[in-house]
Coordinates of C-alpha atoms and ligand atoms in Angstrom, one line a residue:
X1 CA 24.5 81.9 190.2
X2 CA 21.9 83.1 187.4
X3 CA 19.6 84.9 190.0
X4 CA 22.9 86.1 191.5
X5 CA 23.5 88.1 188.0
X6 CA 20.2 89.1 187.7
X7 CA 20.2 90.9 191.0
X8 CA 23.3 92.6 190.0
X9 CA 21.9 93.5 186.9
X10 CA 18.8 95.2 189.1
X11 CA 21.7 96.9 191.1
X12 CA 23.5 98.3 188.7
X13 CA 20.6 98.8 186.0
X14 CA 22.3 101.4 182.5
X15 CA 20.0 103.7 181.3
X16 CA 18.5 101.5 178.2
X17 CA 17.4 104.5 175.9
X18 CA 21.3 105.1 176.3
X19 CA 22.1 101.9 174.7
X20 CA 22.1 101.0 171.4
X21 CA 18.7 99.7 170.8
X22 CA 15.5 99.0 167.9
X23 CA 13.1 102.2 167.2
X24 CA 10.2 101.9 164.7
X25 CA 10.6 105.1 162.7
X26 CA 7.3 105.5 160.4
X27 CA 7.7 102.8 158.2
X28 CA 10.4 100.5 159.8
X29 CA 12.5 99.2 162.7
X30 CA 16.2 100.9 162.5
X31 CA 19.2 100.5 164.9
X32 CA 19.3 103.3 167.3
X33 CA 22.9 104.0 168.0
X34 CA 24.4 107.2 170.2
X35 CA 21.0 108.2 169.9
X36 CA 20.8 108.4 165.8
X37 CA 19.6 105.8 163.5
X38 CA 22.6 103.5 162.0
X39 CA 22.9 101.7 158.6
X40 CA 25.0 98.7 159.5
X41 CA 27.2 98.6 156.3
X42 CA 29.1 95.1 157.8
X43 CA 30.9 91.8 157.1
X44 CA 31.5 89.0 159.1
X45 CA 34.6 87.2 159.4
X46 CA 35.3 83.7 158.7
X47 CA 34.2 81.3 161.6
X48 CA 38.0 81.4 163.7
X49 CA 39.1 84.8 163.0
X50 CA 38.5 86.4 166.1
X51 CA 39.8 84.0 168.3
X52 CA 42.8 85.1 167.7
X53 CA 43.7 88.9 168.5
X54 CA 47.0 88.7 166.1
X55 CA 45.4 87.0 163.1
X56 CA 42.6 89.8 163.1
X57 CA 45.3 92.7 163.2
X58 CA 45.9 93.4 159.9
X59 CA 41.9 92.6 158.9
X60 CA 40.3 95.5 160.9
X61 CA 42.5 98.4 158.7
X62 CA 41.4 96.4 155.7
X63 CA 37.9 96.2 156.6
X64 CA 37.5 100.5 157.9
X65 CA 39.1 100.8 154.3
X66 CA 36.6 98.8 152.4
X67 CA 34.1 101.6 153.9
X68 CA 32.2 98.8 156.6
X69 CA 31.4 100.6 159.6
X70 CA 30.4 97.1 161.5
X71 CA 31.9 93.9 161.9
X72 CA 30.1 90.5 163.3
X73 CA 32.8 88.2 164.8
X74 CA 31.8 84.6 167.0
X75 CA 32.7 84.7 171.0
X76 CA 32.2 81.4 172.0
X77 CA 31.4 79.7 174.9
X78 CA 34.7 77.6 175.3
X79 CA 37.2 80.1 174.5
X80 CA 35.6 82.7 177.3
X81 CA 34.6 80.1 180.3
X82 CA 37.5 76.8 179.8
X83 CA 36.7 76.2 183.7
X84 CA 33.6 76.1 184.6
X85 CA 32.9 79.5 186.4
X86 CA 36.3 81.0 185.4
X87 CA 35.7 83.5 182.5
X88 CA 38.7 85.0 180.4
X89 CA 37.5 88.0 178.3
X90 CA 41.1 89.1 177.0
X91 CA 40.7 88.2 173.3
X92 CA 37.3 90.0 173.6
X93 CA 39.1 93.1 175.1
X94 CA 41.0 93.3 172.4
X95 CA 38.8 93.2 170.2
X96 CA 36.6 95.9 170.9
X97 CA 40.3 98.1 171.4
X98 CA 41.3 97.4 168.1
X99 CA 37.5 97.6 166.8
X100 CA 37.5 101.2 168.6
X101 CA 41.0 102.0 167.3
X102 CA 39.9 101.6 163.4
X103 CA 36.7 103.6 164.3
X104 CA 34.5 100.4 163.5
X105 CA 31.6 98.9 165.5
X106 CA 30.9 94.9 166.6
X107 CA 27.9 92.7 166.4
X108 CA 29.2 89.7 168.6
X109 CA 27.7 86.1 167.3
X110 CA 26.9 84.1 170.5
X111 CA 28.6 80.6 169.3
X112 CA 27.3 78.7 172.7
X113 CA 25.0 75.7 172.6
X114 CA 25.4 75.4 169.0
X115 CA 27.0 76.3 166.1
X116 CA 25.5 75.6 163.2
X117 CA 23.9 72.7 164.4
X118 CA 26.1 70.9 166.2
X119 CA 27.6 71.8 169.6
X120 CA 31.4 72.6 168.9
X121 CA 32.1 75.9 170.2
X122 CA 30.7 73.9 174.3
X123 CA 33.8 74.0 176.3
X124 CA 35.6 70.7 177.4
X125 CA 33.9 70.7 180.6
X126 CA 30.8 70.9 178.6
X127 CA 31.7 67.8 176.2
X128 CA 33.3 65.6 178.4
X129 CA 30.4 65.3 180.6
X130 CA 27.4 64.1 178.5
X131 CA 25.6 62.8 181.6
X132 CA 25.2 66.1 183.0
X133 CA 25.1 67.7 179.7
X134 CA 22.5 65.4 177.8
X135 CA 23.4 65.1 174.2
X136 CA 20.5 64.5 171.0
X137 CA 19.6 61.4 170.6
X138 CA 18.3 60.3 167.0
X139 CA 15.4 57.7 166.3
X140 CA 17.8 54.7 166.0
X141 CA 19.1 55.8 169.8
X142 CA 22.1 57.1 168.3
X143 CA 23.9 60.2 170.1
X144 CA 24.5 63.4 168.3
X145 CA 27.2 65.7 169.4
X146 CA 24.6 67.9 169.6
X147 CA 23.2 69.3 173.2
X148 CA 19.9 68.4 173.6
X149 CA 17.5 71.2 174.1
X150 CA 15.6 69.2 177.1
X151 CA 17.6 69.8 179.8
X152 CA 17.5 72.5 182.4
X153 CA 21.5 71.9 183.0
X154 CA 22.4 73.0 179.3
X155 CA 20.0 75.7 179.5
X156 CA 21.3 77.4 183.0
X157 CA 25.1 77.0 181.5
X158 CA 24.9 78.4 178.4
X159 CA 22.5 81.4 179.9
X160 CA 25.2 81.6 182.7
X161 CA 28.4 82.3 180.3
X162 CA 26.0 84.5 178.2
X163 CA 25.3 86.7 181.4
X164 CA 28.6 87.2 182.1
X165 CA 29.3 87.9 178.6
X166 CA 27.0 90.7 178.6
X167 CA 27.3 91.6 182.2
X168 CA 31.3 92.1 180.9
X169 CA 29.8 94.2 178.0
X170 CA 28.1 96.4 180.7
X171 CA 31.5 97.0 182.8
X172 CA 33.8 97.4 179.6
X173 CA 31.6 98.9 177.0
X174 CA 28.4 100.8 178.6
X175 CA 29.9 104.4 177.5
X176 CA 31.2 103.7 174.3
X177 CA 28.5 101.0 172.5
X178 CA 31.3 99.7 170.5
X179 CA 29.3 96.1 170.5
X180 CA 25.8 97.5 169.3
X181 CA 23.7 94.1 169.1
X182 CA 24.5 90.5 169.4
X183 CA 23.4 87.2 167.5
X184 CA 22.7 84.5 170.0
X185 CA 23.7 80.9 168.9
X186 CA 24.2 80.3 165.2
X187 CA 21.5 78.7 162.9
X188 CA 20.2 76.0 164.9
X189 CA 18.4 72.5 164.8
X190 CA 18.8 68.8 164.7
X191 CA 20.6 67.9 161.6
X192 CA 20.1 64.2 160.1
X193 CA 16.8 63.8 162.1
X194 CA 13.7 65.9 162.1
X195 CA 13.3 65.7 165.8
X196 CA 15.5 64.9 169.1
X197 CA 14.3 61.4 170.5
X198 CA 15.7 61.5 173.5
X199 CA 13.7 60.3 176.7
X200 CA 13.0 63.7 177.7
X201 CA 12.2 64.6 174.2
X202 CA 9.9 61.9 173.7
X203 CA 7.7 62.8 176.9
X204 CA 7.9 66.5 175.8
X205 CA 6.5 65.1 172.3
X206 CA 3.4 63.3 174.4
X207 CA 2.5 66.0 175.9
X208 CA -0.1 68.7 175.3
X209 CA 1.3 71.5 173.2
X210 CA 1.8 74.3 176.0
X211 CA -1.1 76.5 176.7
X212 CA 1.4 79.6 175.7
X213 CA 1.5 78.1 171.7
X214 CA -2.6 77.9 172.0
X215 CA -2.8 80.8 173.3
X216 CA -0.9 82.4 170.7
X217 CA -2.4 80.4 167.6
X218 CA -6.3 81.2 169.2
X219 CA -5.5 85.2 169.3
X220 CA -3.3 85.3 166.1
X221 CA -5.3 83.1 164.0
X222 CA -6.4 85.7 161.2
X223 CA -2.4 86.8 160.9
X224 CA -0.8 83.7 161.7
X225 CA 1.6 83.0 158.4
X226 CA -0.5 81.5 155.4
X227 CA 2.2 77.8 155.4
X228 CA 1.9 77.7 159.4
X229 CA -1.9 78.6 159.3
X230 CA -2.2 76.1 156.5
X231 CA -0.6 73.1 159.0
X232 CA -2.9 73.9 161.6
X233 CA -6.0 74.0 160.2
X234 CA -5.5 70.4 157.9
X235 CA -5.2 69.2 160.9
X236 CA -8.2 70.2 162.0
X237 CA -7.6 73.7 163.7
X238 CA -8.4 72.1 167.4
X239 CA -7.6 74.4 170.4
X240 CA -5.9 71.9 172.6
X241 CA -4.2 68.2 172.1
X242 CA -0.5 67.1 171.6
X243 CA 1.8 68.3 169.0
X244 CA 0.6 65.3 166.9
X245 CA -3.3 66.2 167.4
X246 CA -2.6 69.8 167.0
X247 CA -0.6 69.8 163.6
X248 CA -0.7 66.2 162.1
X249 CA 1.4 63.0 161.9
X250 CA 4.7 63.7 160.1
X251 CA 8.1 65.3 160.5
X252 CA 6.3 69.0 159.7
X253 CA 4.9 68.6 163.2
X254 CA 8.6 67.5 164.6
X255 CA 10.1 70.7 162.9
X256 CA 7.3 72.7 165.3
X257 CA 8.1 71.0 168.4
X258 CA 12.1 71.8 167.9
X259 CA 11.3 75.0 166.6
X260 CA 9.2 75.8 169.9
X261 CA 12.0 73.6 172.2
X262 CA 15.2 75.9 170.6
X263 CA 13.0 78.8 170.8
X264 CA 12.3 78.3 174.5
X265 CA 15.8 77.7 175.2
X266 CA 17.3 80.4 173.3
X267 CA 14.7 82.8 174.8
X268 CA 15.9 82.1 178.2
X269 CA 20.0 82.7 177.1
X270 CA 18.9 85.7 175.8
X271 CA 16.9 87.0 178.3
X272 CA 19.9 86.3 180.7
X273 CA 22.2 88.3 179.1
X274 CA 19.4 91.4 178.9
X275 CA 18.9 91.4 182.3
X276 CA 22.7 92.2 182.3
X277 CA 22.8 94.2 179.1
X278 CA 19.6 95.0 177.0
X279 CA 21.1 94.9 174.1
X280 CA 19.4 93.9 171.2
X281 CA 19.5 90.4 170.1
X282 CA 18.9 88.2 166.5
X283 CA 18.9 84.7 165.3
X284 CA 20.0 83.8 162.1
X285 CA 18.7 80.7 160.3
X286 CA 19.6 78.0 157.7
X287 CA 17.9 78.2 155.0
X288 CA 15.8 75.2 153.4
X289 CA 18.5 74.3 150.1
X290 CA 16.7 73.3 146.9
X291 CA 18.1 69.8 147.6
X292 CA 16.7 69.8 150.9
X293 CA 13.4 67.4 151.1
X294 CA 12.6 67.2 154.9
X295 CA 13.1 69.1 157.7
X296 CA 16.5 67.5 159.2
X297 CA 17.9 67.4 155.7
X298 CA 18.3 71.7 156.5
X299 CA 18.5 72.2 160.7
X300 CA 14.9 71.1 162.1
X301 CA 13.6 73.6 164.8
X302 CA 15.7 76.7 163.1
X303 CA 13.3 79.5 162.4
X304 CA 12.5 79.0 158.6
X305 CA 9.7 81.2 157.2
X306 CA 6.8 77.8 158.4
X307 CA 7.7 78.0 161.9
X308 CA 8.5 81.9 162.3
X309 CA 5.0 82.2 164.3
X310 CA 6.1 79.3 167.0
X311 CA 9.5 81.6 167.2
X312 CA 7.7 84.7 167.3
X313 CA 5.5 83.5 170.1
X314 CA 8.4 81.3 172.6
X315 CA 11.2 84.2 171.7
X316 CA 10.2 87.3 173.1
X317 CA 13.6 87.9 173.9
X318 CA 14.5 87.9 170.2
X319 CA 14.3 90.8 168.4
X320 CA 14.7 89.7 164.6
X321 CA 14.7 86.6 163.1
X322 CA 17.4 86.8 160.2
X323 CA 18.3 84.3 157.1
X324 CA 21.7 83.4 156.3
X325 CA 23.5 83.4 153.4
X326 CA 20.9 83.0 150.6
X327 CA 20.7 81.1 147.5
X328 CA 18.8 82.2 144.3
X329 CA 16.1 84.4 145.0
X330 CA 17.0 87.5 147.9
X331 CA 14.1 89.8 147.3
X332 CA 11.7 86.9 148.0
X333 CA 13.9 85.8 150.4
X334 CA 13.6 89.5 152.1
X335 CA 9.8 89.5 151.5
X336 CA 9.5 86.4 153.5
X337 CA 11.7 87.9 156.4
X338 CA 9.9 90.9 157.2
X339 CA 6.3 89.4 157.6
X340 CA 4.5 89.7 161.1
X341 CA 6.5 92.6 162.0
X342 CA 9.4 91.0 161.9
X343 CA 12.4 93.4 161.2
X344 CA 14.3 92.8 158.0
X345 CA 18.2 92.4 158.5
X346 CA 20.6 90.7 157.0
X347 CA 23.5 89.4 158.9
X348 CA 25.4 87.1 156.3
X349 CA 24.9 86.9 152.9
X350 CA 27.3 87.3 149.7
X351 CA 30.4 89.9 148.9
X352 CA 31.5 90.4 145.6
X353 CA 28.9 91.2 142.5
X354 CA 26.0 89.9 144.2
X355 CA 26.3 90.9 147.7
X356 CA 26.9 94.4 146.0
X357 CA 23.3 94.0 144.7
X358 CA 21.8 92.1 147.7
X359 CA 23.1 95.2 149.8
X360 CA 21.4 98.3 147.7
X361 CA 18.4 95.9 147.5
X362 CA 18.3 95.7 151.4
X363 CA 18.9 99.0 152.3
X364 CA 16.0 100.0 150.2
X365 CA 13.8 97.5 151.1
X366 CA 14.0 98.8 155.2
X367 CA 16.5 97.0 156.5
X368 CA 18.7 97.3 159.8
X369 CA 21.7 96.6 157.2
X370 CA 23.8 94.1 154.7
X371 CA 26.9 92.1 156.1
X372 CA 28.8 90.1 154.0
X373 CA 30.0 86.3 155.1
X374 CA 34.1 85.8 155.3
X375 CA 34.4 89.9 154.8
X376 CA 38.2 88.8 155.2
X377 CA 38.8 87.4 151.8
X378 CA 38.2 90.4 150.4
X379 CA 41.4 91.6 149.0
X380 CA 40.6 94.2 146.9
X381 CA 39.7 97.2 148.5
X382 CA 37.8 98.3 145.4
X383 CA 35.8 95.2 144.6
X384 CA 32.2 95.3 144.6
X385 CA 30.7 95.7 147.9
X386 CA 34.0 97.9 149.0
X387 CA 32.6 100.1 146.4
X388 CA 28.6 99.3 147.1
X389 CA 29.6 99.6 150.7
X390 CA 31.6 103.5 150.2
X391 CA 28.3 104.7 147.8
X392 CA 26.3 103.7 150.3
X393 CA 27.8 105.3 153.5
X394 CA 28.2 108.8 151.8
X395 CA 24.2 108.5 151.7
X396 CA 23.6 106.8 154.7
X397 CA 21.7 109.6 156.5
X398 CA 19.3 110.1 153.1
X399 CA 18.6 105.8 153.3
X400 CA 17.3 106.3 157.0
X401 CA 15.2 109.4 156.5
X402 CA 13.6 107.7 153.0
X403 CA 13.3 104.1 155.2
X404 CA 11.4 105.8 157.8
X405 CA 9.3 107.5 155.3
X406 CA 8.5 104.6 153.0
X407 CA 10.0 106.8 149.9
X408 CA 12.9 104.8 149.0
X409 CA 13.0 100.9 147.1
X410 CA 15.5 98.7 146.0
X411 CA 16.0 97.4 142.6
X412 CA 17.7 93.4 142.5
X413 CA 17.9 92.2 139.0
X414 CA 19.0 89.0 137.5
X415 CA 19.2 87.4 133.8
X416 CA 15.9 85.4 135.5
X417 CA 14.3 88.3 137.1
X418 CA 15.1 90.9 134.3
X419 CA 12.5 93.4 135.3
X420 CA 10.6 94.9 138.4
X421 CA 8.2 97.8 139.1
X422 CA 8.4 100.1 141.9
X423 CA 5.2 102.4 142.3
X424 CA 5.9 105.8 144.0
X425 CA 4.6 109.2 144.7
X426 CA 2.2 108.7 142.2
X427 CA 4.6 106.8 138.9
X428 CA 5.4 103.3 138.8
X429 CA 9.0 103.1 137.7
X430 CA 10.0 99.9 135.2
X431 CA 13.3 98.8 135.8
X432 CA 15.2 96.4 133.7
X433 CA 18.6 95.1 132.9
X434 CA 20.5 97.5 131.0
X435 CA 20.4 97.3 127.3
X436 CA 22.5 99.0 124.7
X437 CA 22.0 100.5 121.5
X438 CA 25.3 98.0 120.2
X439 CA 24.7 95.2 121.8
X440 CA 21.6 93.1 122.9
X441 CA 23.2 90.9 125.2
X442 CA 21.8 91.6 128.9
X443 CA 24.5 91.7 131.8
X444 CA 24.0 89.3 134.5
X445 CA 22.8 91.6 137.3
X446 CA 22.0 94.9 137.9
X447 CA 20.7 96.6 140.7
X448 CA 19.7 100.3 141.8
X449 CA 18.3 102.5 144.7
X450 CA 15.6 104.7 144.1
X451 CA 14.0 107.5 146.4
X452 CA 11.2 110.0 145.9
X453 CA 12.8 113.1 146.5
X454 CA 9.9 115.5 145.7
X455 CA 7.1 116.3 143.6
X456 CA 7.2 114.2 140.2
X457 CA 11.0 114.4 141.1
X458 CA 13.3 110.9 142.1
X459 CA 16.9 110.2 143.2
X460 CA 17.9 106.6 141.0
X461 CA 21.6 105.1 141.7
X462 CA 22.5 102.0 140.2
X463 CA 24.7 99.6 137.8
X464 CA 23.4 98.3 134.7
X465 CA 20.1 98.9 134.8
X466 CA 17.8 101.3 133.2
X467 CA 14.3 103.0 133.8
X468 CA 11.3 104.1 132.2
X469 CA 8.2 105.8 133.9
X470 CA 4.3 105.8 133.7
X471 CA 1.3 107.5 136.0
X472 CA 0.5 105.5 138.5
X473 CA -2.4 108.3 139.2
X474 CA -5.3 109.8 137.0
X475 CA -4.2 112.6 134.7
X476 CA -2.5 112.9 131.6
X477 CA -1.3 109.4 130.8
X478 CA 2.4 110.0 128.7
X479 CA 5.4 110.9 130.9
X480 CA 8.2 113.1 130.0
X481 CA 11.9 113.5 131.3
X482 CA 11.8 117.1 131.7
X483 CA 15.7 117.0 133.1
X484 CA 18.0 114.5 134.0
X485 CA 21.5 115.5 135.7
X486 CA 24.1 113.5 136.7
X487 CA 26.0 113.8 140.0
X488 CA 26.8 113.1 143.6
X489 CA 25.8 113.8 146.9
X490 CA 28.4 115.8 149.0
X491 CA 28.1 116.1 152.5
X492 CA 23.9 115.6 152.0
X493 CA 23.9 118.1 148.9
X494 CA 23.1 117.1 145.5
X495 CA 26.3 119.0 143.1
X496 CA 25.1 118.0 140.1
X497 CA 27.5 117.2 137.1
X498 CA 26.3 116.9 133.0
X499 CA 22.5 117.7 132.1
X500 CA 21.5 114.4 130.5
X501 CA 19.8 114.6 127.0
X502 CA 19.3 113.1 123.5
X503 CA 21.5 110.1 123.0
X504 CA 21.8 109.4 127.2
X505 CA 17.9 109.3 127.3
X506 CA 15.8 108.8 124.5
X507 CA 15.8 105.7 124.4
X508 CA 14.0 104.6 121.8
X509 CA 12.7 106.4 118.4
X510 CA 9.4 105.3 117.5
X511 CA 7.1 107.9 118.7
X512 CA 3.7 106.6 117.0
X513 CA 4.1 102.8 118.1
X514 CA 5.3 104.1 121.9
X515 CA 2.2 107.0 121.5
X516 CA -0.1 104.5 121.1
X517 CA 0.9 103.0 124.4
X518 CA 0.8 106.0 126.0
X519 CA 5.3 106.5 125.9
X520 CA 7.5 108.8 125.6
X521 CA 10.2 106.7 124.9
X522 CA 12.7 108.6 127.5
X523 CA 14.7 106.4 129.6
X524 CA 17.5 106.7 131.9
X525 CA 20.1 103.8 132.1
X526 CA 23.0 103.4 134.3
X527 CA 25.9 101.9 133.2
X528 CA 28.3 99.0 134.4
X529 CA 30.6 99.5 136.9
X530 CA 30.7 101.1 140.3
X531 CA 27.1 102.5 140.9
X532 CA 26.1 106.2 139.5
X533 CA 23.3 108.6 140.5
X534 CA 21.1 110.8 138.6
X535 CA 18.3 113.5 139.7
X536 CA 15.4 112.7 137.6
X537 CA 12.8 115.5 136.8
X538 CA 9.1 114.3 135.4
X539 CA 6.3 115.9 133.5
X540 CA 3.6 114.0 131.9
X541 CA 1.2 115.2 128.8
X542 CA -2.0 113.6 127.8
Ligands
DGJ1 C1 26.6 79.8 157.7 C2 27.1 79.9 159.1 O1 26.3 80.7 159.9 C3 28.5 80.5 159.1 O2 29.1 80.5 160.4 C4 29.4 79.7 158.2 O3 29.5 78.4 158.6 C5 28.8 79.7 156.8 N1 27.5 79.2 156.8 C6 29.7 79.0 155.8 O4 29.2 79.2 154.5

């Protein structure tokens, strides 16, 4: 049936630089959609939302109001194909109607083998028939409800629902692009045990590692990542051997041989569904908690920053690997996302305060977007990221040209990280937490957006933060704020509001202390609340 779809695919190929697809513009990968680069300003719903068109009425008004322009909702395997070979796409249909009818677009999360882990979202036929579907078997010989990634049957099945998935995509949605990329699974690996130990498994685990990993460690040696690298060469750097001989006795080297094994598998369900629909596709991961001591205690084989090389090299059909939700520290979190070429995007991560920050931080650190987990709960349409979201879509079309340019940066500070410098056309820029002259208690967050919008000129947006400036070329070493005006941008044109001075910018008074450290003392600071913008003009003197 799978080469069937293929050759229908070849029949009835779409024109792919029609479709919504990733472009590298100068300095980073963006989402090409109808042709332009788009900001995906998104939230996903709550894990059984969408299977139901009735419960999501009333969200998708709610969510067009709260300024998203994207939503990511599951399709899974058993609500689409409950017979085997008998596929229902009505709750799907409606979906993308009702998506369409609140002018919003989809990202569709592929819930089919697994679902976080575990294989829930299989349909009946799927579960009820563990001899033909083999299930993961832990190192007591214990069975997981979790499909084992070595066997051809689970493979072909999921690959075949995802083919028609897409191949429905092409026949429902190929003028419109209402569903503009798609996740495929959702954060895999074996939970409770670093590796599968199934029979299959275990002969997989005896053999050599295949020639297609060598290959790829031999030419990428001097770029592999530094922690992968690292595993390799303690054990010895050799060019050919098992997975043991190649990267060591312990459960580091079972996290590689599931990252390669869900990897493999997941390439092929992708590359199913682009031979029906070259859309483009992500994974998102589970991130290692700080409780988390072993690989298994977080889902082994998922692609955390050690193993993003094995994913790299058996997922070609993957386009990004993504992180989930995070925890404590998102810029590092971004950093560690975007090596190796990999494309930063954030598919589900917080709402409220801190996703309000997380998304101004992304935006201006490159990425496709910011989507917020269980968007739904959400009630008030002027909470934070309703109002990070509706500041950010009036400047959407100034993010993109400053992302491709490599003149824009995001500021993301906490009580713990109360300070960053971002060096551009020719000043680094100190950012802190915002302090007052009444009070010296810092907030707990504050974040910002800064672009360099021409000569010794900047655009800064932000809450609760403030900035100061220094040369970051030779010259005269002391620089001035030579005007500072408040404002917004309407339509793409700066209308600029008060001329900041004296009280709103000097920031502090003594001259002869700051002199002799080469400052000025002028500042601008942003205060609490929904995010304002100010056009900052710079002069230095020696
Ligand atoms: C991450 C998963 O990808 C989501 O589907 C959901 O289960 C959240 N965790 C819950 O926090």
């Amino acid at each position: 049936m799978l080469a069937g779809t293929l050759q229908a695919a070849a029949q009835n190929p779409v024109a792919s630089n029609e479709l919504p697809h990733l472009q590298k513009n100068g300095n980073v990968t963006q989402l090409i959609v109808d042709g332009k680069p788009f900001l995906v300003l998104g939230g996903e719903v709550r894990n059984s939302a969408s299977s139901s068109v009735e419960y999501m009425k009333p969200i998708w008004p709610k969510l067009a109001a709260a300024h998203l322009n994207t939503v990511l909702v599951p399709v899974t395997w058993q609500q689409i194909e409950p017979e085997e070979g008998h596929f229902d796409f009505s709750v799907l249909d409606a979906l993308i109607r009702d998506a369409r009818g609140n002018n919003l677009r989809l990202v569709l999360l592929w819930f089919g083998s697994w679902k976080n882990g575990v294989s829930t979202y299989t349909p009946a036929w799927v579960e009820k028939d563990s001899a033909r579907f083999p299930l993961v078997q832990n190192s007591s010989g214990q069975l997981l409800g979790v499909l084992s990634t070595f066997s051809d049957s689970n493979r072909e099945a999921d690959a075949r629902a995802f083919a028609t998935l897409l191949r429905h995509l092409r026949e429902v949605d190929s003028a419109q692009h209402t569903v503009v990329f798609l996740q495929v699974e959702n954060e895999v690996g074996v939970i409770s045990d670093s590796r599968d130990h199934c029979t299959a498994a275990d002969k997989a685990f005896a053999q050599p590692v295949p020639k297609e990993l060598m290959d790829y460690l031999a030419e990428h040696r001097d770029t592999l990542l530094p922690e992968f690298r690292k595993i390799w060469e303690d054990a010895g750097a050799k060019t050919s051997g098992t997975w043991q001989q190649i990267f060591g006795i312990g459960p580091a080297t079972d996290e590689i041989f599931m990252a390669w094994n869900y990897a493999r598998y997941i390439n092929f369900v992708a590359g199913a569904g682009k031979a029906e629909l070259p859309l483009p596709m992500f994974i998102n991961t589970a991130l290692v908690k700080p409780q988390d001591k072993l690989p298994g205690d977080y889902p082994s084989g998922g692609a955390v920053a050690q193993v993003h090389d094995v994913w790299q090299s058996a997922a070609p059909n993957i386009d990004i690997l993504a992180p989930d939700i995070y925890f404590t520290d998102f810029p590092g979190l971004l950093g560690r996302y975007s090596r190796n070429g990999n494309p930063p995007w954030v598919p589900e991560s917080l709402a409220g305060p801190g996703g309000a920050a997380n998304a101004f931080y992304a935006v201006g650190f490159g990425s496709i977007g910011y989507s917020a987990y269980a968007i739904e709960d959400q009630d008030d349409p002027s909470g934070p990221i309703a109002e990070a979201f509706g500041f950010l879509s009036d400047i959407t079309p100034m993010i993109l040209e400053h992302q491709a340019s490599g003149t824009i940066a995001g500021v993301w500070l906490t009580t713990d990280r109360p300070t960053q410098d971002v060096t551009l056309a020719g000043y680094t820029l100190h950012f802190a937490l915002r302090v007052t002259r009444k009070s010296t208690v810092l907030p707990d967050r504050g974040y910002g957006l800064v672009f360099s919008s021409g000569p010794d000129e900047f655009i800064v947006a932000g809450t609760d933060i403030q900035v100061t400036f220094t040369p970051s070329t030779p010259g005269p070493s002391v620089v001035g704020l030579s005007k500072v005006e408040e404002g917004t941008f309407l339509q793409g044109k700066w209308v600029a509001g008060r001329w900041l001075n004296g009280d709103d910018t000097q920031l502090l008074y003594d001259l002869s202390a700051l002199a002799s450290q080469s400052l000025s003392g002028e500042g601008v600071s942003f205060p609490a609340g929904d995010p304002t913008i100010r056009r900052v003009q710079l002069y230095r003197y020696p």
